[in-house]
Tab-separated table of C-alpha atoms in Angstrom:
chain	number	residue	atom	x	y	z
Q	1	MET	CA	0.030	-0.005	-0.031
Q	2	ARG	CA	1.240	3.480	-0.781
Q	3	GLY	CA	0.061	6.947	0.113
Q	4	GLU	CA	1.381	10.436	-0.726
Q	5	TYR	CA	0.817	13.925	0.683
Q	6	LYS	CA	2.164	17.058	-0.850
Q	7	VAL	CA	2.655	19.647	2.050
Q	8	PRO	CA	1.369	23.119	0.560
Q	9	GLY	CA	4.383	25.218	0.022
Q	10	GLY	CA	6.585	22.218	1.169
Q	11	LYS	CA	7.754	18.879	0.279
Q	12	LEU	CA	6.235	15.454	-0.885
Q	13	VAL	CA	5.899	12.608	1.709
Q	14	ALA	CA	5.354	9.092	0.579
Q	15	VAL	CA	4.576	5.976	2.854
Q	16	ASP	CA	4.782	2.367	1.729
Q	17	LEU	CA	3.323	-0.059	4.159
Q	18	GLU	CA	1.655	-3.599	4.610
Q	19	VAL	CA	-1.085	-4.628	6.996
Q	20	GLN	CA	-1.012	-7.804	9.054
Q	21	ASN	CA	-3.663	-8.606	11.787
Q	22	ASP	CA	-4.897	-4.849	11.515
Q	23	ARG	CA	-1.450	-3.498	12.329
Q	24	LEU	CA	0.961	-1.544	10.192
Q	25	VAL	CA	4.138	-3.484	9.154
Q	26	ASP	CA	7.087	-2.883	6.724
Q	27	VAL	CA	6.506	0.819	7.002
Q	28	SER	CA	8.854	2.967	4.750
Q	29	VAL	CA	8.673	6.757	4.816
Q	30	SER	CA	10.368	8.517	1.848
Q	31	GLY	CA	10.103	11.852	-0.088
Q	32	ASP	CA	12.050	14.884	-1.220
Q	33	PHE	CA	11.980	16.432	2.314
Q	34	PHE	CA	14.909	17.156	4.524
Q	35	LEU	CA	15.378	15.510	7.954
Q	36	GLU	CA	18.214	15.959	10.546
Q	37	PRO	CA	19.663	13.916	11.818
Q	38	GLU	CA	19.228	11.381	8.986
Q	39	GLU	CA	18.860	8.505	11.394
Q	40	ALA	CA	15.684	9.870	12.691
Q	41	LEU	CA	13.996	8.394	9.613
Q	42	LEU	CA	14.428	4.933	11.101
Q	43	ASP	CA	12.816	6.168	14.185
Q	44	VAL	CA	9.807	7.476	12.193
Q	45	ASN	CA	9.392	4.204	10.580
Q	46	ALA	CA	9.680	2.270	13.932
Q	47	ALA	CA	7.126	4.612	15.444
Q	48	LEU	CA	4.628	3.654	12.908
Q	49	THR	CA	5.250	-0.084	12.832
Q	50	GLY	CA	2.730	-1.998	14.906
Q	51	LEU	CA	0.092	0.782	15.133
Q	52	SER	CA	-3.486	0.067	14.460
Q	53	VAL	CA	-5.010	0.599	11.064
Q	54	ASP	CA	-7.613	2.751	12.709
Q	55	ALA	CA	-4.952	5.102	14.343
Q	56	SER	CA	-5.966	8.644	13.702
Q	57	VAL	CA	-3.668	11.346	12.303
Q	58	ASP	CA	-3.298	12.706	15.710
Q	59	GLN	CA	-2.257	9.339	16.926
Q	60	LEU	CA	0.055	8.717	14.293
Q	61	THR	CA	1.651	12.113	14.768
Q	62	SER	CA	1.929	11.736	18.529
Q	63	SER	CA	3.739	8.337	18.044
Q	64	ILE	CA	6.210	10.031	15.566
Q	65	ALA	CA	6.863	12.940	17.972
Q	66	GLY	CA	7.468	10.592	20.831
Q	67	ALA	CA	9.917	8.382	19.076
Q	68	VAL	CA	12.325	11.130	17.782
Q	69	GLY	CA	14.861	13.096	19.636
Q	70	PRO	CA	14.090	16.772	20.781
Q	71	ASP	CA	16.634	18.093	18.313
Q	72	THR	CA	15.104	16.327	15.370
Q	73	ALA	CA	14.412	18.856	12.546
Q	74	PHE	CA	11.561	18.033	10.110
Q	75	ILE	CA	12.152	20.397	7.090
Q	76	GLY	CA	9.605	20.903	4.359
Q	77	PHE	CA	7.205	18.340	6.145
Q	78	THR	CA	5.874	17.544	9.553
Q	79	PRO	CA	4.891	14.387	11.499
Q	80	GLU	CA	1.433	15.284	10.778
Q	81	ALA	CA	2.153	15.067	6.894
Q	82	VAL	CA	3.472	11.569	7.470
Q	83	GLY	CA	0.254	10.531	9.315
Q	84	ILE	CA	-1.913	11.990	6.438
Q	85	ALA	CA	0.250	9.900	3.990
Q	86	VAL	CA	-0.345	6.731	6.107
Q	87	ARG	CA	-4.167	7.425	6.228
Q	88	ARG	CA	-4.078	7.862	2.498
Q	89	ALA	CA	-2.134	4.484	2.012
Q	90	LEU	CA	-4.884	2.715	3.928
Q	91	GLY	CA	-7.586	4.324	1.905
Q	92	LYS	CA	-8.953	6.341	4.910
Q	93	ALA	CA	-7.890	9.636	3.464
Q	94	THR	CA	-7.960	10.696	-0.083
Q	95	GLY	CA	-5.967	12.937	-2.375
Q	96	TRP	CA	-6.854	15.276	-5.144
Q	97	HIS	CA	-6.167	12.733	-7.786
Q	98	ASP	CA	-8.492	10.205	-6.214
Q	99	HIS	CA	-11.536	12.372	-7.262
Q	100	THR	CA	-13.037	13.699	-10.445
Q	101	PHE	CA	-14.481	17.005	-9.909
Q	102	ASP	CA	-17.825	18.370	-11.433
Q	103	VAL	CA	-16.902	21.825	-12.964
Q	104	ILE	CA	-19.632	24.505	-13.333
Q	105	GLY	CA	-18.798	27.665	-15.094
Q	106	PRO	CA	-20.371	31.081	-14.485
Q	107	VAL	CA	-24.234	30.997	-14.452
Q	108	THR	CA	-25.842	34.468	-13.897
Q	109	MET	CA	-28.589	34.322	-11.208
Q	110	ASP	CA	-29.903	36.085	-8.142
Q	111	PRO	CA	-26.952	35.910	-5.806
Q	112	ALA	CA	-29.155	34.504	-3.097
Q	113	MET	CA	-29.458	31.431	-5.203
Q	114	HIS	CA	-25.760	30.848	-5.093
Q	115	VAL	CA	-25.999	30.978	-1.351
Q	116	ALA	CA	-28.742	28.405	-1.375
Q	117	LEU	CA	-26.824	26.257	-3.876
Q	118	ASP	CA	-23.839	26.169	-1.453
Q	119	GLU	CA	-26.162	24.305	1.014
Q	120	ILE	CA	-27.761	22.012	-1.597
Q	121	ILE	CA	-24.572	20.887	-3.185
Q	122	GLY	CA	-22.841	20.541	0.129
Q	123	ARG	CA	-25.505	18.050	1.305
Q	124	GLU	CA	-25.289	16.263	-2.212
Q	125	VAL	CA	-21.554	15.679	-2.021
Q	126	ALA	CA	-22.074	14.518	1.600
Q	127	ASP	CA	-24.445	11.765	0.553
Q	128	GLY	CA	-22.735	10.852	-2.596
Q	129	THR	CA	-25.488	12.099	-5.128
Q	130	ARG	CA	-23.151	14.658	-6.777
Q	131	PRO	CA	-19.254	14.272	-7.073
Q	132	PRO	CA	-16.948	16.761	-5.573
Q	133	THR	CA	-17.802	20.206	-7.213
Q	134	PHE	CA	-16.088	23.351	-8.350
Q	135	ARG	CA	-18.170	26.172	-9.437
Q	136	ILE	CA	-17.875	29.813	-10.298
Q	137	TRP	CA	-20.613	32.242	-9.109
Q	138	ASP	CA	-22.070	35.026	-11.248
Q	139	TRP	CA	-24.964	37.288	-10.344
Q	140	ASP	CA	-27.329	39.849	-11.714
Q	141	SER	CA	-28.250	42.103	-8.651
Q	142	PRO	CA	-26.385	43.589	-5.481
Q	143	LEU	CA	-26.381	41.662	-2.338
Q	144	VAL	CA	-24.418	41.707	0.935
Q	145	VAL	CA	-23.745	38.096	2.141
Q	146	ILE	CA	-22.858	38.095	5.896
Q	147	GLY	CA	-21.170	35.134	7.642
Q	148	SER	CA	-23.168	32.645	9.559
Q	149	PHE	CA	-22.256	34.000	13.011
Q	150	GLN	CA	-21.905	37.804	12.341
Q	151	SER	CA	-24.214	40.237	14.200
Q	152	TYR	CA	-26.542	41.931	11.654
Q	153	VAL	CA	-26.553	45.145	13.447
Q	154	ASN	CA	-22.822	45.214	13.968
Q	155	GLU	CA	-22.043	44.607	10.279
Q	156	ILE	CA	-24.851	46.420	8.420
Q	157	ASP	CA	-25.824	49.961	8.262
Q	158	ALA	CA	-29.466	49.697	7.565
Q	159	GLU	CA	-29.882	53.243	6.284
Q	160	GLY	CA	-27.053	52.770	3.861
Q	161	ALA	CA	-28.298	49.488	2.654
Q	162	ALA	CA	-31.824	50.895	2.042
Q	163	LYS	CA	-30.334	54.057	0.266
Q	164	HIS	CA	-28.676	51.657	-2.264
Q	165	GLY	CA	-31.287	49.217	-2.519
Q	166	ILE	CA	-28.976	46.316	-1.230
Q	167	ASP	CA	-30.614	43.293	0.568
Q	168	VAL	CA	-28.747	41.257	3.178
Q	169	VAL	CA	-28.485	37.380	3.246
Q	170	ARG	CA	-26.919	35.276	5.895
Q	171	ARG	CA	-24.860	32.301	4.485
Q	172	VAL	CA	-24.168	28.862	6.195
Q	173	SER	CA	-20.445	29.331	6.373
Q	174	GLY	CA	-18.601	31.618	8.793
Q	175	GLY	CA	-16.299	34.470	7.993
Q	176	GLY	CA	-16.883	38.028	7.105
Q	177	ALA	CA	-19.247	39.893	4.909
Q	178	MET	CA	-19.254	39.861	1.172
Q	179	PHE	CA	-20.212	43.217	-0.658
Q	180	MET	CA	-21.547	41.897	-4.071
Q	181	GLU	CA	-22.697	43.920	-7.027
Q	182	PRO	CA	-22.614	42.498	-10.535
Q	183	GLY	CA	-19.107	42.275	-11.808
Q	184	ASN	CA	-17.391	43.720	-8.745
Q	185	CYS	CA	-15.792	40.474	-7.382
Q	186	ILE	CA	-14.688	36.888	-8.077
Q	187	THR	CA	-16.403	34.194	-6.128
Q	188	TYR	CA	-16.091	30.466	-6.379
Q	189	SER	CA	-17.239	27.410	-4.287
Q	190	LEU	CA	-15.433	24.052	-3.859
Q	191	VAL	CA	-17.316	21.263	-2.222
Q	192	VAL	CA	-15.262	18.161	-1.313
Q	193	PRO	CA	-15.556	14.991	0.744
Q	194	GLY	CA	-14.149	15.244	4.175
Q	195	SER	CA	-11.612	12.588	3.237
Q	196	LEU	CA	-9.767	15.048	1.178
Q	197	VAL	CA	-8.941	17.262	4.337
Q	198	GLU	CA	-8.785	14.192	6.723
Q	199	GLY	CA	-6.255	14.741	9.471
Q	200	LEU	CA	-5.692	18.467	8.497
Q	201	SER	CA	-6.220	21.151	11.014
Q	202	PHE	CA	-8.972	23.672	10.153
Q	203	GLU	CA	-6.285	26.271	9.457
Q	204	ARG	CA	-4.327	23.946	7.375
Q	205	SER	CA	-7.342	22.925	5.372
Q	206	TYR	CA	-7.800	26.519	4.144
Q	207	SER	CA	-4.363	26.690	2.480
Q	208	PHE	CA	-4.635	23.052	1.203
Q	209	LEU	CA	-7.917	23.526	-0.617
Q	210	ASP	CA	-6.565	26.857	-2.135
Q	211	ASP	CA	-3.206	25.618	-3.135
Q	212	TRP	CA	-4.342	25.569	-6.763
Q	213	VAL	CA	-5.511	29.225	-6.712
Q	214	ILE	CA	-2.025	30.271	-5.982
Q	215	GLU	CA	-0.905	28.819	-9.246
Q	216	ALA	CA	-3.934	30.272	-11.029
Q	217	LEU	CA	-3.177	33.815	-9.576
Q	218	ALA	CA	0.462	33.462	-10.751
Q	219	GLU	CA	-1.014	32.559	-14.230
Q	220	VAL	CA	-2.735	35.956	-14.343
Q	221	GLY	CA	0.396	37.913	-12.955
Q	222	VAL	CA	-0.377	37.970	-9.235
Q	223	ARG	CA	2.153	36.711	-6.844
Q	224	ALA	CA	0.108	35.526	-4.039
Q	225	HIS	CA	0.397	33.855	-0.701
Q	226	PHE	CA	-1.672	32.813	2.346
Q	227	VAL	CA	-2.178	34.901	5.287
Q	228	PRO	CA	-3.597	32.585	8.060
Q	229	LEU	CA	-6.278	31.864	8.954
Q	230	ASN	CA	-8.353	32.346	5.748
Q	231	ASP	CA	-6.942	35.215	3.631
Q	232	ILE	CA	-5.149	35.362	0.153
Q	233	ALA	CA	-2.930	38.293	-0.208
Q	234	SER	CA	-0.138	39.837	-2.624
Q	235	ASP	CA	2.679	42.138	-1.832
Q	236	GLN	CA	0.234	44.952	-2.347
Q	237	GLY	CA	-2.205	43.735	0.241
Q	238	LYS	CA	-5.238	41.569	0.648
Q	239	ILE	CA	-6.868	40.042	-2.437
Q	240	GLY	CA	-9.671	37.937	-1.014
Q	241	GLY	CA	-10.819	35.608	1.888
Q	242	ALA	CA	-12.120	32.200	2.247
Q	243	ALA	CA	-14.800	30.701	4.401
Q	244	GLN	CA	-15.768	26.972	5.147
Q	245	LYS	CA	-18.721	24.869	6.382
Q	246	ARG	CA	-18.464	21.340	7.478
Q	247	PHE	CA	-21.758	19.314	6.751
Q	248	VAL	CA	-23.076	16.407	8.636
Q	249	GLY	CA	-22.299	13.395	6.473
Q	250	GLY	CA	-18.795	14.554	5.671
Q	251	SER	CA	-18.550	17.110	3.077
Q	252	VAL	CA	-16.686	20.494	3.292
Q	253	LEU	CA	-17.779	23.702	1.709
Q	254	HIS	CA	-14.896	25.937	0.972
Q	255	HIS	CA	-15.623	29.165	-0.960
Q	256	VAL	CA	-13.464	32.299	-1.779
Q	257	THR	CA	-14.297	35.933	-2.723
Q	258	MET	CA	-11.653	38.211	-4.318
Q	259	ALA	CA	-12.227	41.920	-4.851
Q	260	TYR	CA	-12.201	42.727	-8.470
Q	261	ASP	CA	-13.385	46.295	-8.504
Q	262	ILE	CA	-15.581	47.397	-5.628
Q	263	ASP	CA	-17.083	50.860	-4.980
Q	264	ALA	CA	-15.429	51.576	-1.663
Q	265	ASP	CA	-17.596	54.530	-0.837
Q	266	LYS	CA	-20.746	52.535	-1.235
Q	267	MET	CA	-19.382	49.715	0.548
Q	268	THR	CA	-18.434	51.813	3.512
Q	269	GLU	CA	-22.045	53.229	3.569
Q	270	VAL	CA	-23.434	49.740	3.647
Q	271	LEU	CA	-20.995	47.894	5.894
Q	272	ARG	CA	-19.731	49.064	9.289
Q	273	ILE	CA	-16.059	48.664	8.547
Q	274	GLY	CA	-13.280	51.115	9.505
Q	275	ARG	CA	-10.381	52.520	7.503
Q	276	GLU	CA	-7.871	50.020	9.038
Q	277	LYS	CA	-9.840	47.266	7.356
Q	278	MET	CA	-10.192	49.216	4.075
Q	279	SER	CA	-6.379	49.666	3.965
Q	280	ASP	CA	-5.986	45.969	4.373
Q	281	LYS	CA	-8.018	45.416	1.255
Q	282	GLY	CA	-5.809	47.549	-1.099
Q	283	THR	CA	-8.021	50.562	-1.423
Q	284	ARG	CA	-6.649	53.249	-3.585
Q	285	SER	CA	-7.534	56.723	-2.194
Q	286	ALA	CA	-7.511	58.422	-5.720
Q	287	ASN	CA	-10.600	56.614	-6.988
Q	288	LYS	CA	-11.940	55.018	-3.860
Q	289	ARG	CA	-11.929	51.478	-5.337
Q	290	VAL	CA	-11.113	48.213	-3.811
Q	291	ASP	CA	-9.666	46.696	-7.085
Q	292	PRO	CA	-6.569	44.340	-6.450
Q	293	MET	CA	-7.567	41.790	-9.033
Q	294	ARG	CA	-8.323	44.419	-11.724
Q	295	SER	CA	-5.387	46.705	-11.014
Q	296	GLN	CA	-2.872	43.990	-10.383
Q	297	THR	CA	-3.720	41.866	-13.484
Q	298	GLY	CA	-4.952	44.433	-16.010
Q	299	LEU	CA	-7.353	41.822	-17.182
Q	300	THR	CA	-11.115	41.688	-17.565
Q	301	ARG	CA	-12.977	39.887	-14.904
Q	302	GLU	CA	-14.207	37.325	-17.622
Q	303	ALA	CA	-10.464	36.617	-18.644
Q	304	ILE	CA	-9.559	35.993	-15.068
Q	305	LEU	CA	-12.424	33.571	-14.650
Q	306	ASP	CA	-11.494	31.688	-17.823
Q	307	SER	CA	-7.902	31.410	-16.619
Q	308	PHE	CA	-8.972	30.037	-13.219
Q	309	LEU	CA	-11.150	27.484	-14.832
Q	310	GLU	CA	-8.256	26.468	-17.203
Q	311	THR	CA	-5.889	26.057	-14.128
Q	312	PHE	CA	-8.347	23.967	-12.222
Q	313	ARG	CA	-9.049	21.670	-15.125
Q	314	ARG	CA	-5.337	21.270	-15.916
Q	315	ARG	CA	-4.427	20.152	-12.437
Q	316	TYR	CA	-7.261	17.852	-11.666
Q	317	ALA	CA	-9.534	15.284	-13.288
Q	318	THR	CA	-12.787	17.224	-14.181
Q	319	ASN	CA	-16.131	16.782	-15.878
Q	320	GLU	CA	-18.177	19.639	-17.349
Q	321	SER	CA	-21.440	19.964	-15.424
Q	322	ASP	CA	-24.417	22.200	-14.774
Q	323	TYR	CA	-27.163	22.674	-12.166
Q	324	THR	CA	-29.922	20.413	-12.506
Q	325	GLU	CA	-33.704	21.559	-12.517
Q	326	ALA	CA	-34.108	19.832	-9.172
Q	327	GLU	CA	-31.148	21.798	-7.706
Q	328	LEU	CA	-32.316	25.043	-8.933
Q	329	SER	CA	-36.002	24.350	-7.764
Q	330	GLU	CA	-34.746	23.473	-4.240
Q	331	ALA	CA	-32.478	26.450	-4.220
Q	332	GLN	CA	-35.472	28.662	-4.921
Q	333	ARG	CA	-37.333	27.030	-2.187
Q	334	LEU	CA	-34.603	27.562	0.396
Q	335	VAL	CA	-34.307	31.209	-0.718
Q	336	ASP	CA	-38.019	31.756	-0.241
Q	337	GLU	CA	-38.380	29.678	2.958
Q	338	LYS	CA	-34.975	30.234	4.672
Q	339	PHE	CA	-32.378	32.709	3.356
Q	340	SER	CA	-34.787	35.566	2.522
Q	341	THR	CA	-36.643	35.399	5.998
Q	342	ARG	CA	-35.979	37.687	8.778
Q	343	GLU	CA	-35.714	34.830	11.270
Q	344	TRP	CA	-32.709	33.388	9.458
Q	345	THR	CA	-31.003	36.783	8.475
Q	346	HIS	CA	-31.430	38.200	12.023
Q	347	ARG	CA	-30.675	35.065	13.906
Q	348	VAL	CA	-27.534	36.747	15.261
Q	349	PRO	CA	-29.044	40.132	15.956
């Protein structure tokens, strides 16, 4: 049995092993990492040998940490990375190339429908009725989408929202508010089985699920990096942020919004955010825009979306897909009965 795990921004870890009587035997860890002293590799292999096939990543990690000396240096990888590779070898965790992803390109609709589709597709991936899915949002009307746990009154200036005719919807994932007008930002959702992030901390799962987009941003001329917990930034400041939701049944919703060209004056009239936060988003005082993706790429939003889709398809096995009539009908029902209701939107006053 063989399992591999590529540490985001680090090295590849591979584990070959056999199983006898539900115990790990003949364990051999390898990869392009660095380890000092080199004899510690024998200690790592010995620490894993004899452990139960049901050992969790935490248990595998603890066994390795307890077997090596205090001066052992794991460079480009971690004991946790070895544990994930073990779980993959046993078929209890999966990698990107174990899955074929449905890809749905931009479909313009009420942005509240996209909020509802995140919940629907999350449930479908959890119960196995839809494969892992990557989809691009597009929308035809303005909306503020607040995080599941944000306070409505602390985030929203009701007078400003009414002045500009902007509604507010609460999504199922945590994180901060999304100020959405047609064409002003880039948003995508990725729904994967929990096995893909099995053994990863919540923090590490963010960078892991967006490792591909760092390459996609480089393709359009942006040198980007992660800023824990959930931000993506360039040398010129923040580009966007991610949010997640773990569904009962095992799927993970991971979605990202990047600012393309946002009207900063309007946004600050609708959202109660201060100047410090605005400066973190790359605001240019000359024209009061939050426009990192437009100004740093020089590309149209459509060209960026096309490039993102091309990068994702190149890296992973994909099938072209679309929303089903049943999904759209259920999304509309959820908008009517949940996401547009005062009870849901104001559930955190």
